[in-house]
mmCIF file of C-alpha atoms and ligand atoms in Angstrom:
data_model
loop_
_atom_site.group_PDB
_atom_site.id
_atom_site.type_symbol
_atom_site.label_atom_id
_atom_site.label_comp_id
_atom_site.label_asym_id
_atom_site.label_seq_id
_atom_site.Cartn_x
_atom_site.Cartn_y
_atom_site.Cartn_z
ATOM 1 C CA UNK W 1 -5.276 7.312 1.545
ATOM 2 C CA UNK W 2 -3.176 10.242 1.809
ATOM 3 C CA UNK W 3 -1.713 12.713 -0.699
ATOM 4 C CA UNK W 4 -2.142 11.544 -4.384
ATOM 5 C CA UNK W 5 -0.377 13.841 -6.558
ATOM 6 C CA UNK W 6 -0.212 11.131 -9.244
ATOM 7 C CA UNK W 7 -4.182 10.360 -9.225
ATOM 8 C CA UNK W 8 -4.322 14.044 -10.666
ATOM 9 C CA UNK W 9 -2.160 12.831 -13.668
ATOM 10 C CA UNK W 10 -4.662 9.634 -14.376
ATOM 11 C CA UNK W 11 -7.752 11.299 -13.183
ATOM 12 C CA UNK W 12 -8.790 11.481 -16.899
ATOM 13 C CA UNK W 13 -8.718 7.616 -17.072
ATOM 14 C CA UNK W 14 -11.580 5.465 -16.096
ATOM 15 C CA UNK W 15 -9.503 3.471 -13.660
ATOM 16 C CA UNK W 16 -8.293 6.337 -11.129
ATOM 17 C CA UNK W 17 -10.619 8.811 -9.074
ATOM 18 C CA UNK W 18 -10.210 11.285 -6.586
ATOM 19 C CA UNK W 19 -12.449 10.563 -3.492
ATOM 20 C CA UNK W 20 -13.084 11.922 0.138
ATOM 21 C CA UNK W 21 -11.078 10.341 2.834
ATOM 22 C CA UNK W 22 -12.350 9.731 6.623
ATOM 23 C CA UNK W 23 -9.765 8.427 9.293
ATOM 24 C CA UNK W 24 -10.871 7.670 12.669
ATOM 25 C CA UNK W 25 -7.943 6.976 15.145
ATOM 26 C CA UNK W 26 -8.367 5.157 18.470
ATOM 27 C CA UNK W 27 -6.337 3.589 21.128
ATOM 28 C CA UNK W 28 -2.870 2.399 19.681
ATOM 29 C CA UNK W 29 -3.014 4.979 17.055
ATOM 30 C CA UNK W 30 -0.037 7.443 16.924
ATOM 31 C CA UNK W 31 0.414 10.712 18.435
ATOM 32 C CA UNK W 32 0.079 12.262 15.069
ATOM 33 C CA UNK W 33 -3.346 10.926 14.451
ATOM 34 C CA UNK W 34 -4.090 12.167 18.227
ATOM 35 C CA UNK W 35 -2.671 15.468 17.837
ATOM 36 C CA UNK W 36 -5.471 15.879 15.449
ATOM 37 C CA UNK W 37 -8.202 15.318 18.069
ATOM 38 C CA UNK W 38 -8.394 18.497 20.119
ATOM 39 C CA UNK W 39 -11.646 17.847 22.547
ATOM 40 C CA UNK W 40 -14.162 15.142 22.904
ATOM 41 C CA UNK W 41 -16.903 17.655 21.982
ATOM 42 C CA UNK W 42 -15.252 17.372 18.463
ATOM 43 C CA UNK W 43 -15.687 13.746 18.895
ATOM 44 C CA UNK W 44 -19.556 14.268 19.425
ATOM 45 C CA UNK W 45 -19.770 16.226 16.388
ATOM 46 C CA UNK W 46 -17.767 14.299 14.314
ATOM 47 C CA UNK W 47 -19.834 11.169 15.437
ATOM 48 C CA UNK W 48 -23.110 12.995 14.525
ATOM 49 C CA UNK W 49 -21.674 14.274 11.130
ATOM 50 C CA UNK W 50 -20.325 10.957 10.107
ATOM 51 C CA UNK W 51 -23.459 8.868 11.052
ATOM 52 C CA UNK W 52 -25.927 11.543 9.496
ATOM 53 C CA UNK W 53 -23.788 12.022 6.377
ATOM 54 C CA UNK W 54 -22.343 8.511 5.742
ATOM 55 C CA UNK W 55 -24.537 6.055 7.825
ATOM 56 C CA UNK W 56 -21.220 4.994 9.215
ATOM 57 C CA UNK W 57 -20.854 4.358 12.972
ATOM 58 C CA UNK W 58 -17.679 4.999 14.750
ATOM 59 C CA UNK W 59 -16.419 2.087 16.502
ATOM 60 C CA UNK W 60 -17.132 2.371 20.408
ATOM 61 C CA UNK W 61 -13.219 2.375 20.759
ATOM 62 C CA UNK W 62 -12.936 5.367 18.613
ATOM 63 C CA UNK W 63 -11.889 8.818 19.834
ATOM 64 C CA UNK W 64 -12.850 10.981 16.707
ATOM 65 C CA UNK W 65 -13.245 11.515 13.242
ATOM 66 C CA UNK W 66 -10.706 13.141 11.167
ATOM 67 C CA UNK W 67 -11.324 14.406 7.588
ATOM 68 C CA UNK W 68 -9.016 16.819 5.896
ATOM 69 C CA UNK W 69 -10.142 20.566 5.517
ATOM 70 C CA UNK W 70 -10.053 20.091 1.701
ATOM 71 C CA UNK W 71 -11.145 16.530 1.466
ATOM 72 C CA UNK W 72 -11.733 16.343 -2.641
ATOM 73 C CA UNK W 73 -7.999 16.815 -3.139
ATOM 74 C CA UNK W 74 -6.448 14.216 -0.776
ATOM 75 C CA UNK W 75 -7.641 10.910 -1.636
ATOM 76 C CA UNK W 76 -8.242 8.835 -4.272
ATOM 77 C CA UNK W 77 -8.785 5.190 -5.709
ATOM 78 C CA UNK W 78 -6.730 3.609 -8.840
ATOM 79 C CA UNK W 79 -7.245 0.552 -10.433
ATOM 80 C CA UNK W 80 -3.777 -1.187 -9.343
ATOM 81 C CA UNK W 81 -3.807 -3.501 -12.443
ATOM 82 C CA UNK W 82 -4.714 -1.033 -15.060
ATOM 83 C CA UNK W 83 -2.162 1.430 -13.679
ATOM 84 C CA UNK W 84 0.785 -1.091 -14.024
ATOM 85 C CA UNK W 85 -0.130 -1.910 -17.546
ATOM 86 C CA UNK W 86 -0.320 1.712 -18.157
ATOM 87 C CA UNK W 87 3.027 2.274 -16.729
ATOM 88 C CA UNK W 88 4.613 -0.699 -18.605
ATOM 89 C CA UNK W 89 3.202 0.547 -21.917
ATOM 90 C CA UNK W 90 4.662 4.099 -21.232
ATOM 91 C CA UNK W 91 7.951 2.600 -20.412
ATOM 92 C CA UNK W 92 7.942 0.468 -23.755
ATOM 93 C CA UNK W 93 6.837 3.356 -25.879
ATOM 94 C CA UNK W 94 9.999 5.441 -24.398
ATOM 95 C CA UNK W 95 12.085 2.540 -25.572
ATOM 96 C CA UNK W 96 12.449 0.078 -22.698
ATOM 97 C CA UNK W 97 12.787 -3.493 -23.088
ATOM 98 C CA UNK W 98 10.404 -5.594 -20.830
ATOM 99 C CA UNK W 99 11.462 -9.015 -19.867
ATOM 100 C CA UNK W 100 8.786 -10.349 -18.050
ATOM 101 C CA UNK W 101 8.244 -13.705 -15.837
ATOM 102 C CA UNK W 102 12.058 -14.302 -15.965
ATOM 103 C CA UNK W 103 13.277 -14.735 -12.373
ATOM 104 C CA UNK W 104 16.607 -13.058 -11.103
ATOM 105 C CA UNK W 105 18.459 -15.671 -9.670
ATOM 106 C CA UNK W 106 21.110 -13.622 -8.415
ATOM 107 C CA UNK W 107 23.661 -10.388 -9.600
ATOM 108 C CA UNK W 108 27.240 -9.706 -9.279
ATOM 109 C CA UNK W 109 29.434 -6.877 -9.924
ATOM 110 C CA UNK W 110 33.016 -6.939 -11.134
ATOM 111 C CA UNK W 111 35.225 -3.898 -12.010
ATOM 112 C CA UNK W 112 31.645 -1.636 -12.355
ATOM 113 C CA UNK W 113 30.323 -4.279 -14.611
ATOM 114 C CA UNK W 114 27.130 -5.977 -13.342
ATOM 115 C CA UNK W 115 25.990 -9.236 -14.187
ATOM 116 C CA UNK W 116 22.261 -10.383 -13.697
ATOM 117 C CA UNK W 117 21.726 -13.930 -13.645
ATOM 118 C CA UNK W 118 18.203 -14.675 -14.923
ATOM 119 C CA UNK W 119 16.460 -18.182 -15.233
ATOM 120 C CA UNK W 120 16.763 -17.789 -19.089
ATOM 121 C CA UNK W 121 19.933 -15.628 -19.803
ATOM 122 C CA UNK W 122 22.675 -13.445 -18.280
ATOM 123 C CA UNK W 123 22.374 -9.736 -18.554
ATOM 124 C CA UNK W 124 24.949 -7.577 -18.566
ATOM 125 C CA UNK W 125 24.371 -3.910 -17.396
ATOM 126 C CA UNK W 126 26.365 -0.788 -15.997
ATOM 127 C CA UNK W 127 23.616 0.145 -13.440
ATOM 128 C CA UNK W 128 21.101 -2.250 -11.783
ATOM 129 C CA UNK W 129 17.946 -0.829 -10.082
ATOM 130 C CA UNK W 130 16.170 -3.573 -7.397
ATOM 131 C CA UNK W 131 12.527 -3.346 -6.354
ATOM 132 C CA UNK W 132 11.911 -6.891 -5.582
ATOM 133 C CA UNK W 133 8.997 -6.089 -2.770
ATOM 134 C CA UNK W 134 8.820 -9.107 -0.422
ATOM 135 C CA UNK W 135 11.588 -10.670 -2.125
ATOM 136 C CA UNK W 136 14.242 -7.654 -1.380
ATOM 137 C CA UNK W 137 16.187 -9.802 1.279
ATOM 138 C CA UNK W 138 16.526 -12.535 -1.499
ATOM 139 C CA UNK W 139 17.851 -10.293 -4.144
ATOM 140 C CA UNK W 140 19.824 -8.155 -1.822
ATOM 141 C CA UNK W 141 20.969 -11.212 0.423
ATOM 142 C CA UNK W 142 24.236 -9.353 1.398
ATOM 143 C CA UNK W 143 22.548 -6.352 3.287
ATOM 144 C CA UNK W 144 20.004 -8.194 5.634
ATOM 145 C CA UNK W 145 17.579 -5.443 5.196
ATOM 146 C CA UNK W 146 15.229 -5.471 8.574
ATOM 147 C CA UNK W 147 12.117 -6.465 6.606
ATOM 148 C CA UNK W 148 9.025 -8.404 7.976
ATOM 149 C CA UNK W 149 6.704 -9.932 5.593
ATOM 150 C CA UNK W 150 3.023 -10.138 6.433
ATOM 151 C CA UNK W 151 0.192 -11.967 4.788
ATOM 152 C CA UNK W 152 -2.733 -9.618 4.152
ATOM 153 C CA UNK W 153 -6.345 -10.316 3.216
ATOM 154 C CA UNK W 154 -8.802 -8.321 1.352
ATOM 155 C CA UNK W 155 -12.576 -8.862 0.553
ATOM 156 C CA UNK W 156 -15.110 -7.384 -1.553
ATOM 157 C CA UNK W 157 -18.707 -7.249 -0.511
ATOM 158 C CA UNK W 158 -21.986 -6.832 -2.719
ATOM 159 C CA UNK W 159 -23.629 -4.335 -0.351
ATOM 160 C CA UNK W 160 -26.995 -4.881 1.530
ATOM 161 C CA UNK W 161 -27.964 -0.976 0.873
ATOM 162 C CA UNK W 162 -26.163 -0.485 -2.461
ATOM 163 C CA UNK W 163 -27.197 3.190 -2.737
ATOM 164 C CA UNK W 164 -25.204 3.831 0.410
ATOM 165 C CA UNK W 165 -22.175 2.639 -1.069
ATOM 166 C CA UNK W 166 -21.920 4.650 -4.284
ATOM 167 C CA UNK W 167 -18.904 6.621 -4.898
ATOM 168 C CA UNK W 168 -20.259 9.977 -3.855
ATOM 169 C CA UNK W 169 -22.223 8.749 -0.952
ATOM 170 C CA UNK W 170 -19.417 7.423 1.278
ATOM 171 C CA UNK W 171 -15.686 8.486 1.598
ATOM 172 C CA UNK W 172 -12.549 6.171 1.779
ATOM 173 C CA UNK W 173 -12.563 5.059 5.192
ATOM 174 C CA UNK W 174 -10.156 3.750 7.937
ATOM 175 C CA UNK W 175 -11.452 3.123 11.657
ATOM 176 C CA UNK W 176 -9.346 2.080 14.815
ATOM 177 C CA UNK W 177 -8.389 -0.515 16.171
ATOM 178 C CA UNK W 178 -6.742 -2.399 13.502
ATOM 179 C CA UNK W 179 -7.293 0.533 10.852
ATOM 180 C CA UNK W 180 -10.032 -1.366 9.134
ATOM 181 C CA UNK W 181 -10.439 0.590 5.861
ATOM 182 C CA UNK W 182 -12.634 0.332 2.710
ATOM 183 C CA UNK W 183 -13.568 1.967 -0.415
ATOM 184 C CA UNK W 184 -16.990 2.858 -2.423
ATOM 185 C CA UNK W 185 -18.504 0.396 -4.662
ATOM 186 C CA UNK W 186 -16.295 1.652 -7.630
ATOM 187 C CA UNK W 187 -17.606 0.516 -11.153
ATOM 188 C CA UNK W 188 -19.741 -2.242 -9.528
ATOM 189 C CA UNK W 189 -16.529 -4.170 -8.095
ATOM 190 C CA UNK W 190 -17.948 -4.371 -4.439
ATOM 191 C CA UNK W 191 -17.128 -2.818 -1.566
ATOM 192 C CA UNK W 192 -13.263 -3.535 -0.824
ATOM 193 C CA UNK W 193 -12.300 -3.946 2.808
ATOM 194 C CA UNK W 194 -9.176 -4.959 4.758
ATOM 195 C CA UNK W 195 -7.506 -4.283 7.917
ATOM 196 C CA UNK W 196 -4.127 -2.313 7.498
ATOM 197 C CA UNK W 197 -2.505 -3.473 11.016
ATOM 198 C CA UNK W 198 -2.106 -7.122 11.903
ATOM 199 C CA UNK W 199 -1.840 -10.153 9.491
ATOM 200 C CA UNK W 200 0.130 -13.539 9.646
ATOM 201 C CA UNK W 201 4.126 -13.089 9.400
ATOM 202 C CA UNK W 202 5.219 -15.331 6.206
ATOM 203 C CA UNK W 203 8.691 -16.770 7.038
ATOM 204 C CA UNK W 204 9.146 -18.583 3.998
ATOM 205 C CA UNK W 205 8.634 -16.888 0.507
ATOM 206 C CA UNK W 206 9.186 -19.972 -1.805
ATOM 207 C CA UNK W 207 5.755 -21.456 -0.201
ATOM 208 C CA UNK W 208 2.720 -20.105 -1.960
ATOM 209 C CA UNK W 209 0.786 -17.608 0.183
ATOM 210 C CA UNK W 210 -2.263 -19.209 1.771
ATOM 211 C CA UNK W 211 -5.566 -18.351 0.496
ATOM 212 C CA UNK W 212 -8.029 -16.551 2.767
ATOM 213 C CA UNK W 213 -9.289 -18.669 5.726
ATOM 214 C CA UNK W 214 -12.822 -18.535 7.170
ATOM 215 C CA UNK W 215 -10.932 -17.101 10.215
ATOM 216 C CA UNK W 216 -9.603 -14.101 8.038
ATOM 217 C CA UNK W 217 -12.872 -13.628 6.859
ATOM 218 C CA UNK W 218 -14.554 -13.654 10.061
ATOM 219 C CA UNK W 219 -12.646 -10.875 11.487
ATOM 220 C CA UNK W 220 -13.415 -8.499 8.726
ATOM 221 C CA UNK W 221 -17.113 -9.512 8.603
ATOM 222 C CA UNK W 222 -17.077 -8.772 12.565
ATOM 223 C CA UNK W 223 -15.629 -5.502 12.077
ATOM 224 C CA UNK W 224 -17.558 -4.806 8.809
ATOM 225 C CA UNK W 225 -20.847 -5.097 10.650
ATOM 226 C CA UNK W 226 -19.780 -3.033 13.333
ATOM 227 C CA UNK W 227 -18.375 -0.071 11.272
ATOM 228 C CA UNK W 228 -20.363 -0.436 8.152
ATOM 229 C CA UNK W 229 -23.733 -1.998 9.345
ATOM 230 C CA UNK W 230 -25.450 -1.181 6.107
ATOM 231 C CA UNK W 231 -23.027 -3.474 4.186
ATOM 232 C CA UNK W 232 -23.551 -6.584 5.544
ATOM 233 C CA UNK W 233 -25.884 -6.114 8.097
ATOM 234 C CA UNK W 234 -25.532 -5.813 11.773
ATOM 235 C CA UNK W 235 -24.770 -9.212 13.889
ATOM 236 C CA UNK W 236 -26.633 -11.294 14.454
ATOM 237 C CA UNK W 237 -28.664 -11.281 11.074
ATOM 238 C CA UNK W 238 -25.723 -10.666 8.750
ATOM 239 C CA UNK W 239 -26.353 -10.999 5.368
ATOM 240 C CA UNK W 240 -22.878 -11.651 3.990
ATOM 241 C CA UNK W 241 -22.827 -11.442 0.166
ATOM 242 C CA UNK W 242 -19.053 -12.298 -0.461
ATOM 243 C CA UNK W 243 -17.821 -11.208 -4.017
ATOM 244 C CA UNK W 244 -14.344 -11.998 -4.003
ATOM 245 C CA UNK W 245 -11.154 -12.144 -1.747
ATOM 246 C CA UNK W 246 -7.399 -12.054 -2.245
ATOM 247 C CA UNK W 247 -4.070 -12.272 -0.337
ATOM 248 C CA UNK W 248 -1.127 -10.086 -0.864
ATOM 249 C CA UNK W 249 2.015 -9.204 1.292
ATOM 250 C CA UNK W 250 3.285 -6.389 3.136
ATOM 251 C CA UNK W 251 6.820 -5.648 3.409
ATOM 252 C CA UNK W 252 7.387 -3.803 6.791
ATOM 253 C CA UNK W 253 10.305 -1.922 8.000
ATOM 254 C CA UNK W 254 10.541 -1.454 11.605
ATOM 255 C CA UNK W 255 9.642 2.363 11.183
ATOM 256 C CA UNK W 256 7.088 1.608 8.310
ATOM 257 C CA UNK W 257 8.980 4.124 6.263
ATOM 258 C CA UNK W 258 10.409 2.894 2.733
ATOM 259 C CA UNK W 259 14.190 2.359 2.302
ATOM 260 C CA UNK W 260 15.454 4.048 -0.724
ATOM 261 C CA UNK W 261 19.304 3.930 -1.270
ATOM 262 C CA UNK W 262 22.540 3.252 -3.101
ATOM 263 C CA UNK W 263 23.771 -0.003 -2.291
ATOM 264 C CA UNK W 264 26.694 0.839 0.356
ATOM 265 C CA UNK W 265 29.147 -1.702 -1.391
ATOM 266 C CA UNK W 266 28.124 -1.275 -5.119
ATOM 267 C CA UNK W 267 27.972 2.481 -6.239
ATOM 268 C CA UNK W 268 26.075 1.332 -9.424
ATOM 269 C CA UNK W 269 23.329 -0.382 -7.588
ATOM 270 C CA UNK W 270 20.277 1.139 -6.362
ATOM 271 C CA UNK W 271 17.258 -0.349 -4.556
ATOM 272 C CA UNK W 272 13.867 0.682 -2.789
ATOM 273 C CA UNK W 273 12.130 -1.904 -0.373
ATOM 274 C CA UNK W 274 10.097 -2.193 2.655
ATOM 275 C CA UNK W 275 6.810 0.036 1.400
ATOM 276 C CA UNK W 276 5.051 -1.082 4.763
ATOM 277 C CA UNK W 277 1.413 -1.455 2.984
ATOM 278 C CA UNK W 278 1.680 2.234 1.720
ATOM 279 C CA UNK W 279 3.922 2.230 -1.403
ATOM 280 C CA UNK W 280 1.698 1.685 -4.340
ATOM 281 C CA UNK W 281 0.403 5.545 -4.563
ATOM 282 C CA UNK W 282 4.318 6.565 -4.328
ATOM 283 C CA UNK W 283 5.544 4.353 -7.144
ATOM 284 C CA UNK W 284 5.865 7.049 -9.715
ATOM 285 C CA UNK W 285 7.689 9.442 -7.193
ATOM 286 C CA UNK W 286 10.081 6.579 -6.217
ATOM 287 C CA UNK W 287 10.757 5.596 -9.385
ATOM 288 C CA UNK W 288 11.833 8.882 -10.222
ATOM 289 C CA UNK W 289 14.219 9.267 -7.323
ATOM 290 C CA UNK W 290 15.760 5.639 -8.210
ATOM 291 C CA UNK W 291 16.176 6.929 -11.843
ATOM 292 C CA UNK W 292 17.915 10.419 -10.644
ATOM 293 C CA UNK W 293 20.002 8.214 -8.525
ATOM 294 C CA UNK W 294 21.079 5.826 -11.255
ATOM 295 C CA UNK W 295 21.539 8.421 -14.057
ATOM 296 C CA UNK W 296 22.918 11.287 -11.793
ATOM 297 C CA UNK W 297 24.023 9.888 -8.557
ATOM 298 C CA UNK W 298 21.784 12.309 -6.705
ATOM 299 C CA UNK W 299 18.128 13.397 -6.611
ATOM 300 C CA UNK W 300 16.744 16.528 -5.510
ATOM 301 C CA UNK W 301 13.490 14.557 -4.130
ATOM 302 C CA UNK W 302 13.765 14.457 -0.242
ATOM 303 C CA UNK W 303 14.566 11.065 0.380
ATOM 304 C CA UNK W 304 17.410 11.460 2.792
ATOM 305 C CA UNK W 305 15.240 10.272 5.644
ATOM 306 C CA UNK W 306 14.451 6.910 3.700
ATOM 307 C CA UNK W 307 18.147 6.018 3.275
ATOM 308 C CA UNK W 308 19.552 3.152 5.033
ATOM 309 C CA UNK W 309 22.697 4.354 6.629
ATOM 310 C CA UNK W 310 22.267 4.414 10.590
ATOM 311 C CA UNK W 311 18.432 4.023 10.579
ATOM 312 C CA UNK W 312 18.272 0.631 11.910
ATOM 313 C CA UNK W 313 21.443 0.569 14.283
ATOM 314 C CA UNK W 314 20.228 -2.489 16.140
ATOM 315 C CA UNK W 315 19.809 -4.356 12.950
ATOM 316 C CA UNK W 316 23.378 -3.462 12.130
ATOM 317 C CA UNK W 317 22.273 -1.522 9.103
HETATM 318 C C1 FAD V 1 -3.641 -5.552 0.960
HETATM 319 C C2 FAD V 1 -2.763 -4.743 0.369
HETATM 320 C C3 FAD V 1 -3.528 -3.378 0.285
HETATM 321 C C4 FAD V 1 -2.504 -2.401 -0.169
HETATM 322 N N1 FAD V 1 -3.074 -1.327 -0.232
HETATM 323 C C5 FAD V 1 -2.433 -0.099 -0.517
HETATM 324 C C6 FAD V 1 -3.171 1.045 -0.669
HETATM 325 O O1 FAD V 1 -4.324 1.332 -0.528
HETATM 326 N N2 FAD V 1 -2.045 2.159 -1.116
HETATM 327 C C7 FAD V 1 -1.097 2.347 -1.462
HETATM 328 O O2 FAD V 1 -0.431 2.985 -1.658
HETATM 329 N N3 FAD V 1 -0.241 0.843 -1.228
HETATM 330 C C8 FAD V 1 -1.012 -0.042 -0.701
HETATM 331 N N4 FAD V 1 -0.353 -1.477 -0.603
HETATM 332 C C9 FAD V 1 0.981 -1.533 -0.757
HETATM 333 C C10 FAD V 1 1.410 -1.564 -2.132
HETATM 334 O O3 FAD V 1 0.932 -2.713 -2.736
HETATM 335 C C11 FAD V 1 3.275 -1.887 -2.065
HETATM 336 O O4 FAD V 1 3.698 -0.983 -1.293
HETATM 337 C C12 FAD V 1 3.818 -1.733 -3.360
HETATM 338 O O5 FAD V 1 3.198 -2.630 -4.119
HETATM 339 C C13 FAD V 1 5.084 -2.306 -3.101
HETATM 340 O O6 FAD V 1 5.725 -2.177 -4.291
HETATM 341 P P1 FAD V 1 7.154 -3.017 -4.467
HETATM 342 O O7 FAD V 1 7.680 -2.891 -5.831
HETATM 343 O O8 FAD V 1 8.130 -2.865 -3.445
HETATM 344 O O9 FAD V 1 6.715 -4.644 -4.387
HETATM 345 P P2 FAD V 1 5.916 -5.690 -5.312
HETATM 346 O O10 FAD V 1 4.590 -4.611 -5.807
HETATM 347 O O11 FAD V 1 5.597 -6.889 -4.785
HETATM 348 O O12 FAD V 1 6.678 -5.759 -6.849
HETATM 349 C C14 FAD V 1 8.048 -6.397 -6.590
HETATM 350 C C15 FAD V 1 8.102 -7.242 -7.925
HETATM 351 O O13 FAD V 1 9.234 -7.751 -7.945
HETATM 352 C C16 FAD V 1 9.156 -9.307 -8.645
HETATM 353 N N5 FAD V 1 10.315 -9.881 -8.036
HETATM 354 C C17 FAD V 1 10.895 -10.350 -7.000
HETATM 355 N N6 FAD V 1 11.961 -11.089 -6.774
HETATM 356 C C18 FAD V 1 12.058 -11.447 -8.064
HETATM 357 C C19 FAD V 1 12.944 -12.135 -8.761
HETATM 358 N N7 FAD V 1 14.039 -12.813 -8.096
HETATM 359 N N8 FAD V 1 13.289 -11.702 -10.019
HETATM 360 C C20 FAD V 1 12.345 -11.426 -11.140
HETATM 361 N N9 FAD V 1 11.338 -10.412 -10.140
HETATM 362 C C21 FAD V 1 11.295 -10.547 -8.880
HETATM 363 C C22 FAD V 1 7.870 -9.384 -7.698
HETATM 364 O O14 FAD V 1 7.311 -10.756 -8.755
HETATM 365 C C23 FAD V 1 7.189 -8.489 -7.799
HETATM 366 O O15 FAD V 1 6.417 -8.287 -9.125
HETATM 367 C C24 FAD V 1 -1.256 -2.571 -0.311
HETATM 368 C C25 FAD V 1 -0.685 -3.756 -0.088
HETATM 369 C C26 FAD V 1 -1.620 -4.943 0.139
HETATM 370 C C27 FAD V 1 -1.039 -6.286 0.359
#
């Protein structure tokens, strides 16, 4: 929901849009968020503005509404699947060989030559870039990265008052306390909602991720009816028109910043992990940083604060 240079590149595509953002911090939100809150009168003004403009109601626990000064340029929506297909096609057009659906079982480095063992074959390489998401600690076993994996639930609702959820009628929004967030009804997909905070810890990644349970949905419905009453109706007479649900995984670092670095013991191995639920929009620039590191051994992109060394002393990294 924050700065989105990559959208400008794709905004000609049907699967990407610039949209307005609205963010409401509350108890438990970081000082960064609070700094934006100057006075309670600003709260009253924000509340009035938000309710009149967007028929959203700030949760009782909220402290303010925060909307960037130039909203149009700072947020966006992208169809994740379409953009991944687009990126794969771009890579292929540039000569990349795509080896899909072939799990990596392990890798080893001998005299600067890398052998990557996959289910189907062994691959020999001079450089290796690893971005294995929630499975990073399986592929980078020797590093013991301080990663926590959480199961997250998303839901799409058919809105009670559809005219309220058209693209220009409602911003991308996020509200305390669990950073309950949502998107307009883009392309008739329904109104997507989720909670950025919270989620169940996943201890065994070899087990399938549990599909959404009624408890998962109850908490989303509870908050939705409080924050966006025109979506499913206020309690008790809710009219929940659930279209779709999905689970996926967050891979969290202790400081919720990414880890992008060269392997401390193998000079020709590079990795990125721990995107902590907000990495998709940064994928193009992270790819650029990793390509720079692999090809030139350095990058001009400001990634020093994302390196591993000394960052998680307690975890021995
Ligand atoms: C509910 C939810 C909502 C989100 N919303 C947003 C959002 O609005 N904005 C945003 O910017 N980000 C968002 N994110 C976060 C974003 O999806 C992630 O940060 C990003 O996808 C992480 O990228 P990754 O490459 O590390 O991992 P992934 O996208 O998981 O990719 C890792 C890949 O590695 C493959 N892999 C793993 N192990 C092996 C192996 N041994 N062999 C071969 N392949 C392997 C996996 O199959 C997978 O394809 C959201 C995430 C979730 C779960």
